[in-house]
XYZ file of C-alpha atoms in Angstrom:
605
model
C -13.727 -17.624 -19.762
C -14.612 -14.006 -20.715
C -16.515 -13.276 -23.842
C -15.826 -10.579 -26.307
C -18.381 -9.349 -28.964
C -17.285 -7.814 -31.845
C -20.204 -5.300 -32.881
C -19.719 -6.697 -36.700
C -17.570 -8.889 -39.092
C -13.597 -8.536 -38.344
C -12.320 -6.604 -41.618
C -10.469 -8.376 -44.425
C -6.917 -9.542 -43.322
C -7.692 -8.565 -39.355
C -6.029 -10.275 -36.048
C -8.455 -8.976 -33.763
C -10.236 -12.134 -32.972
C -7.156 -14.325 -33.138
C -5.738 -11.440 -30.696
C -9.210 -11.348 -28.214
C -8.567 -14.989 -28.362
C -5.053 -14.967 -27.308
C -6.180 -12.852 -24.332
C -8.782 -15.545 -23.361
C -12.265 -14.157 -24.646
C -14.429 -16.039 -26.104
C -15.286 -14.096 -29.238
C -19.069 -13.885 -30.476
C -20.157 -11.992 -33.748
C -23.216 -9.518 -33.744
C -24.683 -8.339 -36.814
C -26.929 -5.762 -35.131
C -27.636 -3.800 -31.928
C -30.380 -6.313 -31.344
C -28.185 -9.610 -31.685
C -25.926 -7.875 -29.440
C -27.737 -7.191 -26.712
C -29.302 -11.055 -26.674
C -25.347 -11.872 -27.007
C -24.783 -9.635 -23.570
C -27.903 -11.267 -22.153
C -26.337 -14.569 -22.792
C -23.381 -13.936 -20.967
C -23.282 -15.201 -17.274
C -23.746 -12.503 -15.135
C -20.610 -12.963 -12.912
C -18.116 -13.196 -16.300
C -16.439 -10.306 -17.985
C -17.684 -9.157 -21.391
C -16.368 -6.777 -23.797
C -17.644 -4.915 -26.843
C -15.215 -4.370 -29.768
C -15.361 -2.329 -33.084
C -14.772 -5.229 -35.749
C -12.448 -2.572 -37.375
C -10.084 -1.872 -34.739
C -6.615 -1.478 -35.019
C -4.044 -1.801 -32.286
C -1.409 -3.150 -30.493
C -2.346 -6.760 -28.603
C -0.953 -4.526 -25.169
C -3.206 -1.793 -25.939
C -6.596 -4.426 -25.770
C -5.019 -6.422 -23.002
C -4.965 -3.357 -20.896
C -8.364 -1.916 -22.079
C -10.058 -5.198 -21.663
C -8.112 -7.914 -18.896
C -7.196 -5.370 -16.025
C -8.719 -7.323 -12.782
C -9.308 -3.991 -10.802
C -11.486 -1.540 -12.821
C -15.443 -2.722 -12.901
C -14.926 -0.767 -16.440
C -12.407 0.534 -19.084
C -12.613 1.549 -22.447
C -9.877 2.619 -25.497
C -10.732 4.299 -28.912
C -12.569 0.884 -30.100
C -12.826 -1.237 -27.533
C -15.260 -1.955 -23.763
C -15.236 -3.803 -21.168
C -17.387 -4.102 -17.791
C -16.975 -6.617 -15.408
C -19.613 -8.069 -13.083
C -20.378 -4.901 -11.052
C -20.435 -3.196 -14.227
C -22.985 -5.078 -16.443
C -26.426 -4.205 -15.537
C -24.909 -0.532 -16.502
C -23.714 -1.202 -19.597
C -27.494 -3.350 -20.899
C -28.959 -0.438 -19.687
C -26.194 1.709 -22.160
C -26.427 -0.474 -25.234
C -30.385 -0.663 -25.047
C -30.534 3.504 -24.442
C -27.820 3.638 -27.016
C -29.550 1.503 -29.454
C -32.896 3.445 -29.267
C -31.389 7.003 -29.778
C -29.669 5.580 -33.341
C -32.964 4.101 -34.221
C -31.253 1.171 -34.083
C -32.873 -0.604 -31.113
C -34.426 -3.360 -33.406
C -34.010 -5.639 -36.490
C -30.344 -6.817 -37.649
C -29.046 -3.566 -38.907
C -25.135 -2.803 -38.705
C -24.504 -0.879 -34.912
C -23.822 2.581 -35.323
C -19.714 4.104 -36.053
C -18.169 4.935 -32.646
C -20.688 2.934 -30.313
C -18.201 1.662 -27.544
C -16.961 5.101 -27.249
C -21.064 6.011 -26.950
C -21.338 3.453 -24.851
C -18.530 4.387 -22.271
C -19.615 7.808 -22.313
C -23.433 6.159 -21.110
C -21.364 4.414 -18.283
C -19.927 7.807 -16.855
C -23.100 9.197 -17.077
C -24.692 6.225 -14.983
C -22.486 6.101 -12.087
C -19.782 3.696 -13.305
C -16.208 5.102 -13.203
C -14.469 3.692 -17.227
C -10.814 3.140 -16.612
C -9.127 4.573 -19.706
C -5.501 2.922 -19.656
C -2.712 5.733 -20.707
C -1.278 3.582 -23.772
C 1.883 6.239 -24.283
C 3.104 5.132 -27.568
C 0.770 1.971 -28.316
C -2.388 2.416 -31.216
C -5.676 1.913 -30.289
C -7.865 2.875 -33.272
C -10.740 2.899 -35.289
C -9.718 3.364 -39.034
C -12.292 4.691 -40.883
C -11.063 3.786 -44.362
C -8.345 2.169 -46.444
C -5.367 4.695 -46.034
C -6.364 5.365 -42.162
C -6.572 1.538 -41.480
C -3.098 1.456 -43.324
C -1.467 4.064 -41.909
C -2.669 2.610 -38.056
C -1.481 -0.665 -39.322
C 2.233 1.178 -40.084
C 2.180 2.683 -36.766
C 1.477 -0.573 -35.217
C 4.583 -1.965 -36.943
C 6.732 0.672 -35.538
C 6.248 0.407 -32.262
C 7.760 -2.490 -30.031
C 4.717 -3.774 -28.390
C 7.169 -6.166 -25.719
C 9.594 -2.878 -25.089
C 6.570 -0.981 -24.060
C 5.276 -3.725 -21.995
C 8.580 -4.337 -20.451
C 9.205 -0.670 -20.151
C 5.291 -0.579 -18.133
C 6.163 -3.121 -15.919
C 8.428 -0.661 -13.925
C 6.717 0.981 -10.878
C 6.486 4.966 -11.384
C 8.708 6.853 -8.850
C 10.884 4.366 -7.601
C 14.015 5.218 -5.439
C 17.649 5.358 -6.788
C 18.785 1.952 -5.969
C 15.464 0.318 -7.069
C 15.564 2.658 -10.375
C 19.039 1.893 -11.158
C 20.440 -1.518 -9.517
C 17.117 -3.817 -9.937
C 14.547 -2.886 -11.888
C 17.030 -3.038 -15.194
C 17.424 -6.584 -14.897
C 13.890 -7.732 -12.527
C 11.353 -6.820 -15.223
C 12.964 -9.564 -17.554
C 13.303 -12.057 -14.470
C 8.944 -10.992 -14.245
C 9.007 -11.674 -17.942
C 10.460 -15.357 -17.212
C 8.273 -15.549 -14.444
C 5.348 -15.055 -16.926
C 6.484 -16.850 -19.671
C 6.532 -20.113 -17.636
C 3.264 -18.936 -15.774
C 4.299 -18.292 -12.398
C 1.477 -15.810 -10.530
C 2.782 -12.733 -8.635
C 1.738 -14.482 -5.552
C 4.090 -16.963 -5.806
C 6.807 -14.654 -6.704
C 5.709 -12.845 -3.174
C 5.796 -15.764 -1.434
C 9.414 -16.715 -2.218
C 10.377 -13.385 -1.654
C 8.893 -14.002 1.775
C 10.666 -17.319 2.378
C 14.412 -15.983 1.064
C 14.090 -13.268 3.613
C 12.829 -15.169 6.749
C 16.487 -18.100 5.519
C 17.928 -14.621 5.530
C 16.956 -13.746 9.138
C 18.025 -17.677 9.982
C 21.814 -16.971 8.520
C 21.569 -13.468 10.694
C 20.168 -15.408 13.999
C 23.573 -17.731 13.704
C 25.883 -14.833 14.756
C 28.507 -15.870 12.694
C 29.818 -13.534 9.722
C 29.906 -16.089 7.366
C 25.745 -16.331 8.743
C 26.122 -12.435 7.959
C 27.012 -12.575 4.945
C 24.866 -15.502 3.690
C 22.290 -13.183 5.458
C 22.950 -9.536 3.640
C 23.197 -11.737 0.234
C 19.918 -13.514 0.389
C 18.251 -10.201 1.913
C 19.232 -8.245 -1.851
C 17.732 -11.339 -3.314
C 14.540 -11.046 -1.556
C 14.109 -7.649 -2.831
C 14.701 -7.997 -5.921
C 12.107 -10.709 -5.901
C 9.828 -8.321 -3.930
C 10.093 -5.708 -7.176
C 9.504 -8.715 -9.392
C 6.539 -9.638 -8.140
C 4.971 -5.956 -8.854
C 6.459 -5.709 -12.027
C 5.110 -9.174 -13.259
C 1.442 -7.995 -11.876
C 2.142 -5.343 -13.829
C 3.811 -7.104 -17.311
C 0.974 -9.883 -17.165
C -2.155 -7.596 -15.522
C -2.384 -10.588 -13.133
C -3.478 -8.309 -9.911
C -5.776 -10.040 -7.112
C -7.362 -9.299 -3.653
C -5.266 -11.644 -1.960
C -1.946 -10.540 -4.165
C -2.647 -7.144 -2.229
C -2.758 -8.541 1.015
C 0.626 -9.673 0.439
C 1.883 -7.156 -1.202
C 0.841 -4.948 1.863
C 1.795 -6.673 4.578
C 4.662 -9.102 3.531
C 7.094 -6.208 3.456
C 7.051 -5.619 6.834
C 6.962 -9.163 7.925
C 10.547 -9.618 6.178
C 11.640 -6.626 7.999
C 11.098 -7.160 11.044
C 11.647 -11.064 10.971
C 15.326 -9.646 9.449
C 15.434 -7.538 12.763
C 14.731 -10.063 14.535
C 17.328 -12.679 13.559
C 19.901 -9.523 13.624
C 18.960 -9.204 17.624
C 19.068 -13.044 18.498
C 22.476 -13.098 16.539
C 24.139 -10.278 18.325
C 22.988 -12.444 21.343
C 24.535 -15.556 20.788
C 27.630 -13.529 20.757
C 26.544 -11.686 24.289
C 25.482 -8.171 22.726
C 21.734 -7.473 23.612
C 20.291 -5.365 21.254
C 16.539 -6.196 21.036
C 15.688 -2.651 22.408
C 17.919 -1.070 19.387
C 15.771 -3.782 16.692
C 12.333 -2.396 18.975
C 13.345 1.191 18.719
C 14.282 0.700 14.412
C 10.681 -0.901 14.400
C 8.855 1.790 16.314
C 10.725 4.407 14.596
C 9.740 3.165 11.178
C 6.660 2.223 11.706
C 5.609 5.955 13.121
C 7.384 7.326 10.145
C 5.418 5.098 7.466
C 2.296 6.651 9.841
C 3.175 9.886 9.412
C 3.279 9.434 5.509
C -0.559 7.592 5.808
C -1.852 10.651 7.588
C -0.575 13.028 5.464
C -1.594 11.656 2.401
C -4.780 10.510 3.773
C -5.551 14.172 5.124
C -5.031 16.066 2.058
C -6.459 13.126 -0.422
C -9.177 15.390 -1.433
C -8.596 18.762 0.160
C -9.838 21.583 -2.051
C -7.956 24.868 -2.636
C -4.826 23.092 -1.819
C -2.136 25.806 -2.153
C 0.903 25.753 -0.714
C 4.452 27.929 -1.373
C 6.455 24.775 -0.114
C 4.151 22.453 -2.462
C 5.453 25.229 -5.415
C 9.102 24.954 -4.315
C 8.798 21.314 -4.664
C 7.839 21.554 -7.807
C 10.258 23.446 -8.825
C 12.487 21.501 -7.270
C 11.426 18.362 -9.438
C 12.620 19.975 -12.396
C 16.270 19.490 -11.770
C 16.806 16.440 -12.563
C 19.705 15.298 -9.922
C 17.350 16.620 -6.955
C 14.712 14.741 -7.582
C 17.133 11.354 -7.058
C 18.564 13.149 -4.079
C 15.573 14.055 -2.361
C 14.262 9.889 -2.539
C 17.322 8.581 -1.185
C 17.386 11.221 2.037
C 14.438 9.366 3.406
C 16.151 5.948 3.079
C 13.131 4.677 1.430
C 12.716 0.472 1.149
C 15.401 -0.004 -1.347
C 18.053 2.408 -0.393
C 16.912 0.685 3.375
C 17.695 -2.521 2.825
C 20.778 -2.289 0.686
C 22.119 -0.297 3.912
C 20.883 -2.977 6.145
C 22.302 -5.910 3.785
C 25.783 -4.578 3.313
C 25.718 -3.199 6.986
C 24.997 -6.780 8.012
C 27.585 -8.797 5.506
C 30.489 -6.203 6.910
C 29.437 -4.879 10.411
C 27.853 -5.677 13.346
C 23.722 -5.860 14.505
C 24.568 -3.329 16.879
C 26.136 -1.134 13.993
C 23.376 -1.833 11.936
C 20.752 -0.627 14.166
C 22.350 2.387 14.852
C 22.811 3.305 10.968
C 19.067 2.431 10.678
C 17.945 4.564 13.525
C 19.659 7.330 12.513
C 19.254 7.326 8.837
C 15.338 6.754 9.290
C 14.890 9.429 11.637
C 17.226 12.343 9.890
C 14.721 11.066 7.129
C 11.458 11.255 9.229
C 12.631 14.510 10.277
C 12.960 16.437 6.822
C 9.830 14.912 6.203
C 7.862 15.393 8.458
C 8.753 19.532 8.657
C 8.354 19.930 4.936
C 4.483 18.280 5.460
C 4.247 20.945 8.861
C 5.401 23.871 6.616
C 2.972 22.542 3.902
C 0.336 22.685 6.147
C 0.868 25.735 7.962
C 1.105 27.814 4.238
C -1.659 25.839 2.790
C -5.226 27.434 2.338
C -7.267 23.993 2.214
C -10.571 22.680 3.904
C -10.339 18.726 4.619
C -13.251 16.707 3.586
C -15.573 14.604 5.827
C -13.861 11.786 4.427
C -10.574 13.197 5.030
C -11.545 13.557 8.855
C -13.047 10.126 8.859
C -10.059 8.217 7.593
C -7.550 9.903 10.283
C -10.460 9.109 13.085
C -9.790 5.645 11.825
C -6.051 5.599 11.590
C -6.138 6.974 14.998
C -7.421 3.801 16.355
C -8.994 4.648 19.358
C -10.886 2.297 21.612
C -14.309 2.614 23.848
C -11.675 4.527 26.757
C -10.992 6.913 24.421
C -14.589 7.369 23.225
C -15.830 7.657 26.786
C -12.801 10.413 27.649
C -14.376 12.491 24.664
C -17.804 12.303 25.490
C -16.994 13.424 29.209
C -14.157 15.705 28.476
C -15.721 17.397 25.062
C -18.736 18.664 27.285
C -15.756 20.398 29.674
C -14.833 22.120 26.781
C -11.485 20.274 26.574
C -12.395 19.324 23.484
C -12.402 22.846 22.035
C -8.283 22.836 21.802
C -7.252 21.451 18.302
C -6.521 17.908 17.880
C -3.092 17.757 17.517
C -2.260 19.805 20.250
C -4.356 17.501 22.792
C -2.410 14.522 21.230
C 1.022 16.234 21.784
C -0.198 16.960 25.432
C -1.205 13.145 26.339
C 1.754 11.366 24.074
C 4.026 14.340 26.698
C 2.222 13.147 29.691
C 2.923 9.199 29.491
C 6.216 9.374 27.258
C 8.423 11.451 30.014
C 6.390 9.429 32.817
C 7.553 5.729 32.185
C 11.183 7.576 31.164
C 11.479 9.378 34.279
C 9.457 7.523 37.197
C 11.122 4.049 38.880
C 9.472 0.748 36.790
C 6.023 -0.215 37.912
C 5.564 3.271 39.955
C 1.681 3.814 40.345
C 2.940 7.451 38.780
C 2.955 5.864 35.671
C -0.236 4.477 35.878
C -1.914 8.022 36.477
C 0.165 9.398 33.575
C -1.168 6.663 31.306
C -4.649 7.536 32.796
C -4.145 11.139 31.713
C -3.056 9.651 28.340
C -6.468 8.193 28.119
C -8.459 11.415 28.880
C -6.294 13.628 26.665
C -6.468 10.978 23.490
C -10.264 11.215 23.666
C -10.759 14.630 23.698
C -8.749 14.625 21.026
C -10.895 12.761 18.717
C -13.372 13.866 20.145
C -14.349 16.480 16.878
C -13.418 16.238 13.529
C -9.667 16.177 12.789
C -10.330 18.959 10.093
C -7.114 21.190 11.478
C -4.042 22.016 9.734
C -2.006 19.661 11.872
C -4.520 17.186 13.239
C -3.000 14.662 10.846
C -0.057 14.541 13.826
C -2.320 12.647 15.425
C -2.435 9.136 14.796
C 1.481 8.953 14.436
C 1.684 10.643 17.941
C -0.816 8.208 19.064
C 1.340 5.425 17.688
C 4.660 7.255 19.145
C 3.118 6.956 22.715
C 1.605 3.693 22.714
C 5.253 1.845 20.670
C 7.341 3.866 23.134
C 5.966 3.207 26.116
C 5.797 -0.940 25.604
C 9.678 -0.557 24.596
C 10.548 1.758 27.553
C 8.562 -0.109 30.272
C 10.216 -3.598 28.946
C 13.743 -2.069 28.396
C 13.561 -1.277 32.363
C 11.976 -4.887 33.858
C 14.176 -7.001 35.132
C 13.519 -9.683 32.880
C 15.754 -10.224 29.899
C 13.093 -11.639 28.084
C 10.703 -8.180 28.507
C 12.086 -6.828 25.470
C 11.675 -9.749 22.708
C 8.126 -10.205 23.909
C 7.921 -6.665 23.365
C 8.927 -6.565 20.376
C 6.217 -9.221 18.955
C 3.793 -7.316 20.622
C 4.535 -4.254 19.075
C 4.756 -6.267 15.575
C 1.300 -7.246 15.979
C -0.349 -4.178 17.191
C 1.687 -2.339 13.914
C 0.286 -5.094 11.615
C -3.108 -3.923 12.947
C -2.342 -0.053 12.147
C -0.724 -1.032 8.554
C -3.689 -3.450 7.444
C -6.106 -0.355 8.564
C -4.208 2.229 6.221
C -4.263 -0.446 3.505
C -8.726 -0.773 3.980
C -8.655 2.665 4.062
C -6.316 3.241 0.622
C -8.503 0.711 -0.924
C -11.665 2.485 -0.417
C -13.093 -0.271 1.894
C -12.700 2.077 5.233
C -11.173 0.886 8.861
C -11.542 -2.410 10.191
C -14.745 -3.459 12.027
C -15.597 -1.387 15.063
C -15.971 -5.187 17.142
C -12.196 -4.896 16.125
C -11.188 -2.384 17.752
C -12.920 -2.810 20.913
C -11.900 -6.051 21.303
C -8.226 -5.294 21.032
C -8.423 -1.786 23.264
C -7.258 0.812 21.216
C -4.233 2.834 21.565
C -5.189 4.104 24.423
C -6.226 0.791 26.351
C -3.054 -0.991 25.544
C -1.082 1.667 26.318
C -2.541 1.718 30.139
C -2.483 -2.203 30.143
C 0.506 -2.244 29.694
C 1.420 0.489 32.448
C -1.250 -1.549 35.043
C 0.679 -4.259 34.135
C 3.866 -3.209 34.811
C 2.564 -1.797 38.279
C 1.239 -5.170 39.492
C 4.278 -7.301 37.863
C 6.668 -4.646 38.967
C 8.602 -7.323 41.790
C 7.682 -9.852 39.283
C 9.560 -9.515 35.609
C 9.362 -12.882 34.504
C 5.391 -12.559 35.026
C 5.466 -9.098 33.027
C 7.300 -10.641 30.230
C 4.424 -13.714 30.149
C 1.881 -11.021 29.892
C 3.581 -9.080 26.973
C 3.539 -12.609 25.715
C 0.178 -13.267 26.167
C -0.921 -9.728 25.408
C 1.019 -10.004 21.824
C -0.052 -14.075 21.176
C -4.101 -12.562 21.745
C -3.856 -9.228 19.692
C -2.015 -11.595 16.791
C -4.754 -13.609 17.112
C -7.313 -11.861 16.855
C -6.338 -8.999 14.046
C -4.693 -12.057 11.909
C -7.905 -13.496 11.363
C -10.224 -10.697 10.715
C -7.062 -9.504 8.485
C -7.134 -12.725 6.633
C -10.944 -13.021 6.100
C -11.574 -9.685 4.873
C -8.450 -10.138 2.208
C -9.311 -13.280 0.963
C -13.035 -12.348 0.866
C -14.371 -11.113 -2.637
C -15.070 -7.546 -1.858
C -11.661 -6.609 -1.217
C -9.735 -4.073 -2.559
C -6.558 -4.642 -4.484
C -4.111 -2.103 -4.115
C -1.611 -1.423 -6.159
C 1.194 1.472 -7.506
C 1.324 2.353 -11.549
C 3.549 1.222 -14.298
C 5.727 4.069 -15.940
C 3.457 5.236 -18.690
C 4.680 3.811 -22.350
């Protein structure tokens, strides 16, 4: 139970503490600035509490929004406070402070006109970061006499306070076919969801479930299996937009719902690719290296999009003459639409992949995935070079940091820099040293017969290039190549080395062991979004790094060369340990209370 305190009596004919009610507060009454701080005082210290203006006037959105969002410590409307547990010592510090300046620190007198917005303004100054909800067309107010009060009230009446919430519930900048084909109907399947009190989780979950029956159908190999398969994969998604939208309709967001959120997605797409490959099996088509090669390529895409972002989160004097053509470029309406669906983002994905699948073949459906994604990786990823090579900007510490951390490197890598950065290796820019080592091993396990010692050396190289290229700060204009072309050499050379065993079973083992070392690099970017940073270093050292993988993998591969069935049971193992391991730590930092919980905006009202 929350408590709200209304800083005086509720006016003559008011909802407000029939509405705070509604919202689950339990609602207290202070006559003065005195009662209200003994009121605050009284309030367990790890429980929500709010401060209201008796005479607000509002919609019941507007205060659930101020006062019930999970992930702000503290947000404030025209009217109306709130400060969670983090938050509270800061605001008893406010109201007393406050309090003293009106002269109104003791006795029972009536609190002073406009003291939550007096009392957020205290919490800025203090360190506290107030969330101030855009309410679009909703009234948040505080009246100040009869005709104001009734004019709010009017305004109130004219605006649809369950449109707006629907309308809210939609995710801001969604692709074409999410925009157009789902999210018209899936906010009212969230509001039925709500209604009957069903928690985003659960939504997630089931979304989870329909798409791994949906990779069973696919794994059959029969079309009718296909088209059970492309059917229940539509469904999943649409469950996987309800479950934002009802965080969003209800303001029911959590640490763990995050963790799903984050990492459920591409569980169901890769499970999907998966049951596509075992399916085109049954019917005597390998194409596990086609589902690897869709899974690498996406994965190094979404990479590139983490770097980028991350890179230029806070860079200052960020100009750009491709940023301005963008811009301008947003203004026309139809371009906008055109330039989402060219980089076959999730929606426009899997509606390719379902009907693919219901009509096609796996084989045809990896092809149209690998080419789609990486036409769309491509115009990407040269808009972000021409951004940054016509950009005047200077990258943050923290900026460096979080690509150091995306880049994963292991204790090889940190021993190549420290030898290699006092040769004055070091001294080339970042990117270019990660080009060099992802060209030394890439071409090597391409060219050279399996399990030549050649590759070995090349992988080797790989090693002492990747550490002197973290070896500095990535502050350069294209050092945010790096972690995807870490992540290019490392994926690639676990598919190429099991596409060329001899053992059929190479590449499905490598597939799960690419799965699990890409969990590992998605559940890093989603720390480092949150605020919370990388994993733990123990982490990373225990797992190898990108660049200790990458040459187990190429020692393995040596020894096991006469030997394929052995090389598959080490991918096995390899993938079963690193699964392990980053599955747990994943789990108990998600599920632990200081968490982050990540998640994309409602359109504004």
């Amino acid at each position: 139970m929350s408590t709200a305190i209304l800083t005086g009596p509720p006016a003559p004919g008011s909802s407000l503490d029939g509405d705070l009610r509604s919202l689950g507060f339990d609602v207290r009454i202070a006559s003065g600035a005195e009662e209200a701080g003994a009121l605050l005082a009284a309030v367990p210290a790890g429980e929500r509490v709010a401060l209201v203006d008796p005479r607000f006037v509002g919609h019941l959105h507007a205060l659930r929004l101020t006062l019930t969002d999970p992930r702000f410590p503290a947000a404030a409307a025209p009217g109306a406070l709130t400060a969670q547990r983090e938050a509270r010592p800061a605001l008893a510090r406010a109201l007393d402070a406050v309090s003293a300046t009106s002269g109104n620190g003791a006795g029972a007198g009536t609190l002073t006109d406009g003291l939550t917005d007096s009392l957020a303004e205290a919490l800025d100054a203090d360190g506290v970061a107030v969330h101030r909800p855009q309410l679009g067309t909703l009234v948040a107010t505080v009246p100040t006499d009869a005709e104001a009060r009734h004019e709010a009230r009017a305004a109130v009446e004219a605006v649809d306070d369950e449109a707006v919430r629907l309308r809210s519930a939609v995710k801001a900048h969604d692709g074409f076919f999410t925009t157009f084909f789902i999210s018209p109907y899936s906010r009212y399947i969230a509001r039925w969801c709500a209604r009957r009190g069903l928690t985003p989780n659960q939504v997630t979950t089931a979304s989870l479930l329909t798409a791994l029956v949906a990779a069973g159908c696919a794994a059959t190999g029969e079309r009718g299996g296909y088209i059970a398969a492309g059917v229940l994969l539509l469904v999943s998604f649409v469950l996987d937009c309800t479950d934002g939208q009802l965080a969003r309709y209800a303001l029911k967001y959590s640490t763990m719902g995050a963790w799903l959120d984050a990492t459920f997605d591409r569980a169901k797409e890769y499970a999907f690719y998966a049951g596509l490959a075992l399916g085109a099996a049954r019917n005597g088509d390998d194409v596990w290296a086609l589902a690897l090669g869709a899974m690498v390529l996406m994965t190094c895409r979404h990479v590139v999009d983490f770097s980028f972002n991350e890179a230029n989160h806070d860079a200052t004097a960020n100009t750009s003459p491709t940023a301005s053509l963008s811009n301008r470029l947003d203004s026309v309406g139809w371009t906008v639409w055109a330039r989402r669906m060219i980089i076959l983002p999730i929606g426009e994905r899997w509606a390719m992949i379902a009907v693919l699948t219901a009509f096609t073949s796996p084989r045809i459906v990896f092809w149209a995935l690998i080419i789609g994604c990486a036409f769309g990786a491509c115009y990407t990823t040269a808009g972000r070079v021409l951004r940054s090579l016509t950009r005047k900007a200077n990258r943050t510490d923290r900026a460096a940091q979080a690509l150091a951390d995306l880049a994963d490197s292991g204790p090889l890598a940190g021993i190549a820099g420290r030898i290699f950065g006092r040769a004055g290796l070091a001294l080339l820019p970042g990117f270019v040293l990660a080009f060099v080592a992802a060209g030394v091993v890439i071409p090597a396990v391409l060219v050279r017969p399996f399990g030549d010692s050649g590759t070995v050396v090349a992988a080797a190289l790989y090693v002492m290039f990747a550490g002197a290229a973290v070896a500095r700060p990535l502050k350069g204009a294209l050092d945010w190549l790096v972690p995807p072309l870490f992540r290019a050499a490392e994926y690639t050379t676990v598919l190429v080395l099991a596409a060329r065993s001899d053992s059929p079973h190479a590449l499905p083992a490598a597939f799960g062991l690419v799965a699990a070392v890409a969990y590992h690099h998605y559940d890093t970017v989603y720390r480092i979004r949150g605020g919370t940073g990388a994993p733990p270093a123990w982490l990373v050292r225990v797992t190898g790094g990108h660049e200790g993988r990458t040459l187990l993998v190429t020692v393995l591969a040596a020894l096991l060369a006469d030997r394929g069935d052995d090389f598959t049971l080490a991918l096995t193992a390899l993938a079963v340990a690193v699964a392990l391991v980053v599955l747990v730590e994943s789990i108990r930092f998600w599920v632990s209370s200081g968490a982050p919980a990540v998640h994309d905006e409602g359109e504004t009202a």
